[in-house]
C-alpha positions in Angstrom: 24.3 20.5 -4.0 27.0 17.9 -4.8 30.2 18.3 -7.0 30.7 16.4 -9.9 33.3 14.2 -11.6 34.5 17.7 -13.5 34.3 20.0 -10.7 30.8 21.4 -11.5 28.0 21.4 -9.1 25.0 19.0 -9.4 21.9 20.2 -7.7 20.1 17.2 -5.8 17.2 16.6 -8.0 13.7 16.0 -6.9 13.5 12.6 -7.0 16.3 12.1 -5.1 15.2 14.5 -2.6 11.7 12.0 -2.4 13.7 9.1 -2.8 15.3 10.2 0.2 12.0 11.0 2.2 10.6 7.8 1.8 13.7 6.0 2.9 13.4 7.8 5.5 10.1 7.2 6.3 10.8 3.2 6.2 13.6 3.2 8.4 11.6 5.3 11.1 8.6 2.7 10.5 11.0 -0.4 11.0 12.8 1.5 13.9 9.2 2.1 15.6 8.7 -1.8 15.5 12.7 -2.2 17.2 11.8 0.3 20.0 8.7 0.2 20.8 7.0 -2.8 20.1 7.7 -4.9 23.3 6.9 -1.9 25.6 3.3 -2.2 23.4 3.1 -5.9 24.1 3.4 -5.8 27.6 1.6 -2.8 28.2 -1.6 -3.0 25.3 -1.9 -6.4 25.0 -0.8 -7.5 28.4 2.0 -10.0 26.9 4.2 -11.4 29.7 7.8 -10.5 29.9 9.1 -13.9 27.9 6.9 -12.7 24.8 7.9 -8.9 24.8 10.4 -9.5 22.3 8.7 -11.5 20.1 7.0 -7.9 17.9 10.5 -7.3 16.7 11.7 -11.0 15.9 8.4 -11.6 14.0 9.2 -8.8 11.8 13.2 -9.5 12.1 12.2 -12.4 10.6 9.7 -11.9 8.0 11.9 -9.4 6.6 15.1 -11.2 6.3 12.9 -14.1 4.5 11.4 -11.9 1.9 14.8 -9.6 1.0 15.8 -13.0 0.0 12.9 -13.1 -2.7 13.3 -9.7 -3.5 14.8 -9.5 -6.9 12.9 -12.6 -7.8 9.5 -10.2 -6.7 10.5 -7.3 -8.4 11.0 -9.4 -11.9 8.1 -10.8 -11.7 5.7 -8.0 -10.6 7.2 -4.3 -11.2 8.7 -2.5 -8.6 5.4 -0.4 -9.0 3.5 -3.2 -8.0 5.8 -4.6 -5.4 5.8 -1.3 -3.9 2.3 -0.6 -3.6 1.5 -3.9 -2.6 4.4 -4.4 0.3 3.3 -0.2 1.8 -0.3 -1.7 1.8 0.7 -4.9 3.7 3.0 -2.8 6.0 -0.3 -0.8 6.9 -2.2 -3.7 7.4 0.7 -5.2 9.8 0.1 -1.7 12.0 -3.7 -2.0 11.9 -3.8 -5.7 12.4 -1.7 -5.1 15.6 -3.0 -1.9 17.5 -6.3 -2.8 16.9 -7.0 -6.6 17.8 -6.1 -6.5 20.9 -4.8 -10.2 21.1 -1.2 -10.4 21.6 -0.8 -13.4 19.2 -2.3 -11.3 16.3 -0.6 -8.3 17.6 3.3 -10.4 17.1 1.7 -11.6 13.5 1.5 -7.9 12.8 4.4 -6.7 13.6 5.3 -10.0 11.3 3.5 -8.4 8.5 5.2 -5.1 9.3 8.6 -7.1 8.0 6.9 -8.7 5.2 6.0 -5.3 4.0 9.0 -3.1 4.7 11.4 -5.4 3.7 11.9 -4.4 -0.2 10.5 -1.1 0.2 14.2 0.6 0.9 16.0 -1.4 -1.5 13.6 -0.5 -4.5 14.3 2.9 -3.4 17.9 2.8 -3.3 17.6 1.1 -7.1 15.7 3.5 -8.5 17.9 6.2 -7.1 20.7 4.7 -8.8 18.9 5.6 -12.0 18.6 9.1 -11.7 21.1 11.3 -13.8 23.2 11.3 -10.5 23.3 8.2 -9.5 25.9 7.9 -6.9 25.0 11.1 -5.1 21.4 9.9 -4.9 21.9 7.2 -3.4 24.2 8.7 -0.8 21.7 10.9 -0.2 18.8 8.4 0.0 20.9 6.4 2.1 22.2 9.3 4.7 18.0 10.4 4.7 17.1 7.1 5.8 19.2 6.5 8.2 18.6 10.4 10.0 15.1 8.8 9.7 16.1 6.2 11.8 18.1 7.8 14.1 16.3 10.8 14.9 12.1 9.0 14.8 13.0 6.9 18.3 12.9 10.5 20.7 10.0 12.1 18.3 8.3 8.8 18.1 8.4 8.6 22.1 6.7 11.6 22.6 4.1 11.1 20.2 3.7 8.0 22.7 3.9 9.7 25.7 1.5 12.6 24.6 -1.2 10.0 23.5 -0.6 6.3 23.4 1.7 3.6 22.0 -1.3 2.6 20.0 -1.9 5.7 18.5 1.4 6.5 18.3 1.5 3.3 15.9 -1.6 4.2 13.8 0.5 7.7 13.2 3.5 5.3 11.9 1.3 3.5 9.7 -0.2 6.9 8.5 3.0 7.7 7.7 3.5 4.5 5.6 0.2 5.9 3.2 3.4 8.5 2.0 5.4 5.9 0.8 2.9 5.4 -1.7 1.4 8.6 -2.4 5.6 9.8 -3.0 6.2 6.5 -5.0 3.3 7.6 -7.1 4.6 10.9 -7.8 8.0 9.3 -8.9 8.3 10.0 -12.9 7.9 6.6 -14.8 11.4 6.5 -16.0 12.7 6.2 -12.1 11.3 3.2 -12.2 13.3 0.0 -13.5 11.7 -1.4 -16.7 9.7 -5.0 -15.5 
């Protein structure tokens, strides 16, 4: 529950509760890339030291490239569309690298990991400021996302240590089918008109 402007109390609806799932949900994914992506290198794909860190600037990269394009995406195509489309590319980013087995096509995952993540959290945070609370919904997304991101590194690293950093990858991009299986339950209006 929040308080509003006149003192009453607003219960966090739905949607912001979702909204605020699937933030966190992306910031775990992104996070899963930061910590444990040169420990996969090395270890799966045998990359030497000097490449280790190259997982995480591929999708560094790749994400701060496309946020610039966001907006310009999001007119074009629909945040529907954008959405569906940068979750599925995520996915493919996970597969591509846990399962070639070349370190080269395993970086250009992690690359594709950006590409897709990087709009995913600020279409969220947009269409939680259209929600009939706007300004606790974001909050909330925001503050979800972030617990996503701060508490997924010691879960995520015994997922890891239980089975493998590859599978505990495939889980992560499992975990990226909810983005769009929660975006899909979304009602119509929370998204912005294209």
């Amino acid at each position: 529950h929040h308080v509003d402007e006149r003192g009453g109390r607003v219960s966090m609806s739905r949607v912001a509760l979702i909204l605020g799932i699937l933030a966190a949900i992306c910031f775990s994914a992104e996070g899963a890339v930061r910590d444990w992506s040169s420990l996969f290198l090395t270890r799966e794909v045998q990359a030497s030291m000097d490449r280790a860190g190259w997982g995480y600037a591929a999708m560094s990269a790749t994400m701060a490239l496309c946020r610039f394009s966001g907006d310009w995406m999001r007119l074009q195509f629909g945040e529907r569309r954008v959405m569906l489309s940068s979750t599925a590319i995520a996915i493919a980013g996970f597969l591509l690298a846990v399962l070639s087995g070349d370190q080269l096509l395993a970086i250009a995952g992690f690359g594709l990991v950006g590409l897709g993540l990087s709009n995913t959290v600020p279409i969220l945070i947009s269409a939680a400021g259209r929600t009939s609370t706007p300004g606790a919904s974001i909050a909330f997304a925001v503050s979800f996302g972030y617990a996503g991101l701060l508490a997924s590194p010691p879960l995520l690293g015994f997922l890891a240590s239980l089975t493998s950093l590859a599978t505990m990858f495939l889980i992560v991009a499992a975990s990226c089918v909810a983005i769009t299986v929660g975006w899909a339950l979304l009602p119509a209006e929370t998204e912005a008109a294209g």
